[in-house]
Short mmCIF file of C-alpha atoms and ligand atoms in Angstrom, two decimals:
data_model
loop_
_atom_site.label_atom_id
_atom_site.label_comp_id
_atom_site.label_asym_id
_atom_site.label_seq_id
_atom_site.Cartn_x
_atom_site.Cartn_y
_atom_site.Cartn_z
CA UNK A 1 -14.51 -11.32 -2.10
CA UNK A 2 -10.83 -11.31 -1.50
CA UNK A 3 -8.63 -9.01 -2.50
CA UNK A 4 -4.66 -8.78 -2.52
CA UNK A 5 -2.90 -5.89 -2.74
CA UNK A 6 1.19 -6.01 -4.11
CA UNK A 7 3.23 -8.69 -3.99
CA UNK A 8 6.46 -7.25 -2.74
CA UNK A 9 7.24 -10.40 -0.34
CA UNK A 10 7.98 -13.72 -1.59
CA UNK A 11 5.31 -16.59 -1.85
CA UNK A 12 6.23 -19.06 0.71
CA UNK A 13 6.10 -16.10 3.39
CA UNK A 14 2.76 -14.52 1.84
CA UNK A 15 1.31 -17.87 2.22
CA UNK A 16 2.07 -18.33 5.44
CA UNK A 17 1.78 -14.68 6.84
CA UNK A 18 -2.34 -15.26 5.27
CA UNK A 19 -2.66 -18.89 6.48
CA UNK A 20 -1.35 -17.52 10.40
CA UNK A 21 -4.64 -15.83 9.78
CA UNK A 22 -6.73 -18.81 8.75
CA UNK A 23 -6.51 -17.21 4.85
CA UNK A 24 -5.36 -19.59 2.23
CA UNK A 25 -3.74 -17.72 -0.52
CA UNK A 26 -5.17 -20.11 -3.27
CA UNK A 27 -8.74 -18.46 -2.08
CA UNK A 28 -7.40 -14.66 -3.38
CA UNK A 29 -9.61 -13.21 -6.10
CA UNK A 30 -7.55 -11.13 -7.33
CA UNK A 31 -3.98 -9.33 -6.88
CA UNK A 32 -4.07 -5.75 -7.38
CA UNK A 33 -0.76 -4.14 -8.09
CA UNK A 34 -0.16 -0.43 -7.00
CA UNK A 35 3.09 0.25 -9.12
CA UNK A 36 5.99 -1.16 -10.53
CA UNK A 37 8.46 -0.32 -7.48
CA UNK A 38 10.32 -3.95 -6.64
CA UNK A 39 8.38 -3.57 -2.76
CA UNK A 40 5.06 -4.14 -4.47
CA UNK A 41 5.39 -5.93 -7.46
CA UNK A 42 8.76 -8.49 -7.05
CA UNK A 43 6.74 -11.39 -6.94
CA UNK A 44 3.81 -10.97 -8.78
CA UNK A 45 4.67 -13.99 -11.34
CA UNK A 46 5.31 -16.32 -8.54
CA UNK A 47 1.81 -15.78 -6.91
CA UNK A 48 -0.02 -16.28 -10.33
CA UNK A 49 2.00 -19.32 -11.64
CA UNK A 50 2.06 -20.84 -7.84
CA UNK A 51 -1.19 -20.02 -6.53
CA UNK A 52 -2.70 -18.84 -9.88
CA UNK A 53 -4.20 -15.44 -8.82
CA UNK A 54 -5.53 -13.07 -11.77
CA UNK A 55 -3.65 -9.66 -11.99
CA UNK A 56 -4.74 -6.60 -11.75
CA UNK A 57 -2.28 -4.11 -13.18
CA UNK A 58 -1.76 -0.61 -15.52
CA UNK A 59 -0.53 -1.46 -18.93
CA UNK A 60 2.13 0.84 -18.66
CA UNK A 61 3.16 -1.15 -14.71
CA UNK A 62 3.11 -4.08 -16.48
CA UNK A 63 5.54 -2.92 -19.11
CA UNK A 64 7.96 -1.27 -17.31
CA UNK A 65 8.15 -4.19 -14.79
CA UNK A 66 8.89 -6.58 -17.51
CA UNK A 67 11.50 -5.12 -18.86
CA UNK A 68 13.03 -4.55 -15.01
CA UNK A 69 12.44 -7.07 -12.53
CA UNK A 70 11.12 -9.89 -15.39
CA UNK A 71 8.25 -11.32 -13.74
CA UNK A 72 8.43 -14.13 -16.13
CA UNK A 73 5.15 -15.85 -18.08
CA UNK A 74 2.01 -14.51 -17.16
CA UNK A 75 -1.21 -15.84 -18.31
CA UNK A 76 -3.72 -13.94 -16.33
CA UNK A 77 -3.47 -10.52 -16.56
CA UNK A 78 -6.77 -7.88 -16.83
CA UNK A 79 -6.15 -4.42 -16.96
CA UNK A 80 -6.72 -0.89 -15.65
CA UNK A 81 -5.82 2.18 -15.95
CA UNK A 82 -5.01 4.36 -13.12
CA UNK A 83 -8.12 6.25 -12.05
CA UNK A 84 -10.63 3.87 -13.40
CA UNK A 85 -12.71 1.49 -11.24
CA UNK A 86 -12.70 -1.92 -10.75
CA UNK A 87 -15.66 -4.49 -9.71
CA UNK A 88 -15.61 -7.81 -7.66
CA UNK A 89 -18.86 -8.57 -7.25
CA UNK A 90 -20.65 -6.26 -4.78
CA UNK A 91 -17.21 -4.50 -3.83
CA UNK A 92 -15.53 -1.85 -5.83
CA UNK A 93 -11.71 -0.57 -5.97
CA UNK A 94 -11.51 2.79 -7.09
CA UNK A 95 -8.20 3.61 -8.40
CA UNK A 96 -6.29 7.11 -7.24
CA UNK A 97 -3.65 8.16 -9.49
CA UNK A 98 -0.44 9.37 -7.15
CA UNK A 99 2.45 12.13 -7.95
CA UNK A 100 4.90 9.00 -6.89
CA UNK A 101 7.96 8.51 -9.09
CA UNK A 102 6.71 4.84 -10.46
CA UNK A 103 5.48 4.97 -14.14
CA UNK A 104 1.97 5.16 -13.44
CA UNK A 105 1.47 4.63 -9.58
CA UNK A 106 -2.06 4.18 -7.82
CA UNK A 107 -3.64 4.27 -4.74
CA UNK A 108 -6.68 2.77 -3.71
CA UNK A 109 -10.55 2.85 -1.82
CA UNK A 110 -12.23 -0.28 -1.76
CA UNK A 111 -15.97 0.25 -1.02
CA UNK A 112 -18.60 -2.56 0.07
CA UNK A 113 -22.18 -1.48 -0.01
CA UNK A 114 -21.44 0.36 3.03
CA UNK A 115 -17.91 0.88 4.09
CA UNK A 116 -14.89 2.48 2.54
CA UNK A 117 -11.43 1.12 3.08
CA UNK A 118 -8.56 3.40 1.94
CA UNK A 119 -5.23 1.53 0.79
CA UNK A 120 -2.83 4.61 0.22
CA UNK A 121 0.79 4.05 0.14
CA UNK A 122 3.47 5.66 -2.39
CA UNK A 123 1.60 8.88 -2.34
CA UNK A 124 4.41 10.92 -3.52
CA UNK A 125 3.35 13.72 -1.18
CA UNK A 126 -0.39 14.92 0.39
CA UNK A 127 -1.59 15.87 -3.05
CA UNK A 128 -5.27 17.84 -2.23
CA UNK A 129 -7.34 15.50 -3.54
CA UNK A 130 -6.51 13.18 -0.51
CA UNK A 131 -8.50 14.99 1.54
CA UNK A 132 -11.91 14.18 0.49
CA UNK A 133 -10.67 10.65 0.15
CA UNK A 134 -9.68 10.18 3.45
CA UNK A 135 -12.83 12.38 4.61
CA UNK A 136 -15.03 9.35 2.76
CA UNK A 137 -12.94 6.68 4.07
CA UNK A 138 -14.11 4.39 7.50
CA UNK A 139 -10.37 3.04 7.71
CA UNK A 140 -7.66 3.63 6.31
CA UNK A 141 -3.82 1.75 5.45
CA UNK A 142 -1.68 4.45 5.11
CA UNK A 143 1.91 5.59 4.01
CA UNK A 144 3.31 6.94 6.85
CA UNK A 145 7.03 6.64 5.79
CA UNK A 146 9.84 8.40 7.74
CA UNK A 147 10.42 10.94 10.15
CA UNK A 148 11.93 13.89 8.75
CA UNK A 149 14.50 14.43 11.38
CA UNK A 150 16.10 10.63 11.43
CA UNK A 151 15.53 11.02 7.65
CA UNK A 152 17.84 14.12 7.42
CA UNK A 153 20.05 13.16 10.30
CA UNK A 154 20.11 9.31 9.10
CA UNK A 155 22.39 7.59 6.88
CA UNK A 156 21.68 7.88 3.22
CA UNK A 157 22.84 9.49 0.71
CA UNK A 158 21.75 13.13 -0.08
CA UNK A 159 20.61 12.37 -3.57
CA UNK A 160 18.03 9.42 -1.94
CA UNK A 161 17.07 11.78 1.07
CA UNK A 162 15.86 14.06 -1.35
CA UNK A 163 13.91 11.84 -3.27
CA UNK A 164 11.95 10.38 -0.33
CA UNK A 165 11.41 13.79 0.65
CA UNK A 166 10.52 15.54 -2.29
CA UNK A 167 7.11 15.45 -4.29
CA UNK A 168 7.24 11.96 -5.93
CA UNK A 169 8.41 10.34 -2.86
CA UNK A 170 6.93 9.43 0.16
CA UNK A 171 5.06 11.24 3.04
CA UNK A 172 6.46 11.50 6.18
CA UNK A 173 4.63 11.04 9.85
CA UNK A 174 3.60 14.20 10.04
CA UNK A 175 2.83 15.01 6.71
CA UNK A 176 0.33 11.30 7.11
CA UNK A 177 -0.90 12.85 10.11
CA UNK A 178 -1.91 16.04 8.75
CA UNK A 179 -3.96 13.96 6.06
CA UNK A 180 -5.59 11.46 8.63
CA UNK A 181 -7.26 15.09 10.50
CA UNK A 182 -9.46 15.43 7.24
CA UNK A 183 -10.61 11.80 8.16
CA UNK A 184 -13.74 12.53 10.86
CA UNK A 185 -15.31 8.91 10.06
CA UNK A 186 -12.03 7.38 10.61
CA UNK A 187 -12.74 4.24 12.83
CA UNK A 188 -8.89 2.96 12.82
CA UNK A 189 -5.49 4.03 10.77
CA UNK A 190 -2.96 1.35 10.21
CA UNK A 191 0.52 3.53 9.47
CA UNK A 192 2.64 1.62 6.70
CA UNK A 193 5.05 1.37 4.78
CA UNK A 194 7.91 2.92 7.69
CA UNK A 195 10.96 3.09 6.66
CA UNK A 196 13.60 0.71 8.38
CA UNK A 197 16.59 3.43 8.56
CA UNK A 198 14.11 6.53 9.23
CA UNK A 199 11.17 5.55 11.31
CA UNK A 200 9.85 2.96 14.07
CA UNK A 201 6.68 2.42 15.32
CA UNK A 202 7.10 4.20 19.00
CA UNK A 203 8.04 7.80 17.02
CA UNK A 204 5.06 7.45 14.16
CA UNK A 205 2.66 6.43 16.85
CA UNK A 206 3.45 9.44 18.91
CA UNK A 207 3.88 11.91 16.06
CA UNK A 208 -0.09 10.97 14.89
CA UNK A 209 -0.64 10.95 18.17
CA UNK A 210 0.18 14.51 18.67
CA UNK A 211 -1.15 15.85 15.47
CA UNK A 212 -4.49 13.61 15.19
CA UNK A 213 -5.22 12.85 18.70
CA UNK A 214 -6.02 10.10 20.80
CA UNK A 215 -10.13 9.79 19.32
CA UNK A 216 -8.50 8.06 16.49
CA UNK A 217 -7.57 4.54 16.58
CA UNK A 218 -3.84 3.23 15.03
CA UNK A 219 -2.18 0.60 14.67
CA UNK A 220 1.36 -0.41 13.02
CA UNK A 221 2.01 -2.90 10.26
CA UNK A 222 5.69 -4.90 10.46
CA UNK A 223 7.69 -5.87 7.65
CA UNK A 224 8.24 -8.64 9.42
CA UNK A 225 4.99 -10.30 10.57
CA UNK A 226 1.43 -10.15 9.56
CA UNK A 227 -0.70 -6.96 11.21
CA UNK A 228 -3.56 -9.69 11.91
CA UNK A 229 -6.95 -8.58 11.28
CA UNK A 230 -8.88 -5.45 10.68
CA UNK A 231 -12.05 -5.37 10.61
CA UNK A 232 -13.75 -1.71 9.08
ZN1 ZN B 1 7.04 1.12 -1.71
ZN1 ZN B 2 7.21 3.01 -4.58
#
């Protein structure tokens, strides 16, 4: 089975981020959308009418991302709603509603028969029931934004630093960190979704480092390339 989660990068550079990989983006199953935030869902439209994938998406995403960032005709949507579960065959998503500030946000765990996989980005903040989530996962992709010092020190706008810091945001290092101790199965942690202006890998590596310890295994994932593969 083969799952996509978002769409936030255009379709010439998705297919050819997967195909570096030997993974042909005509071969997805399905596209999974976390939220209606422009990073994750810009190019939904273009994936299904180019490489005709089947969405996966709240009602209430879908709405409010048509009437912002008009993803044009879609013919293949299926619903569901945030905290439901989904089924591909022998591998489940379970969908985790998050404090975020989209319209109806999720995050996700997709289990195979025997592993768990944790996709968690957008959290908003470490709301509690992360913790057994992350304490069931075997790896996890995870939200580890910005570090709070170049955040406050850094150049945006107090009104923005705010929201990234405050409970509908997004977590920072240590506040992933903190999290990733509740994961003992934990066979690797891939930090995402760091911020450009607050964050690089060197400082989010050392900050988990310091907090987690070096029993865990991470890794980084670029804006600008593909991570390469995972395997849980
Ligand atoms: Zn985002
Ligand atoms: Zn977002």
């Amino acid at each position: 089975m083969r799952l996509l989660f978002d769409s936030g990068i255009c379709g010439i550079e998705a297919e050819h981020r997967l195909r570096a990989y030997g993974r042909d983006i005509r071969k997805v199953d399905a596209l999974i959308i976390s939220h209606d935030h422009a990073d994750h869902i810009r190019y939904a439209g273009v994936y299904q009418r180019k490489y005709a994938l089947p969405i996966y998406i709240t009602p209430r995403t879908l709405y409010k991302a048509e009437t912002e960032n008009r993803l044009g005709r879609l013919t293949n949507v299926n619903y569901f709603l945030s905290g439901g579960k989904l089924h591909f065959g022998k591998v489940s998503v379970q969908t985790i509603p998050t404090p975020h500030d989209a319209v109806d946000g999720a995050a996700f765990v997709v289990s195979s028969e025997e592993r768990k996989l944790g996709i968690l980005t957008d959290l908003g903040h470490a709301f509690k029931d992360l913790i057994p989530v992350i304490a069931s996962l075997d790896a996890v992709f995870i939200e580890s934004n910005h570090d709070s010092e170049m955040l406050v020190n850094g150049p945006y706008p107090a009104s923005l630093k705010r929201r990234i810091q405050g409970p509908k945001g997004h977590l920072s290092n240590k506040e992933a960190a903190e999290l990733l101790q509740a994961g003992a199965n934990l066979k690797w942690a891939c930090l995402s979704h760091l911020s450009e202006n607050n964050n690089n890998p060197s400082v989010a590596l050392k900050t988990h480092y310091d907090i987690v310890g070096q029993s865990l295994t991470f890794y980084t994932a670029s804006r600008y390339k593909p991570s390469g593969i995972l395997i849980v």
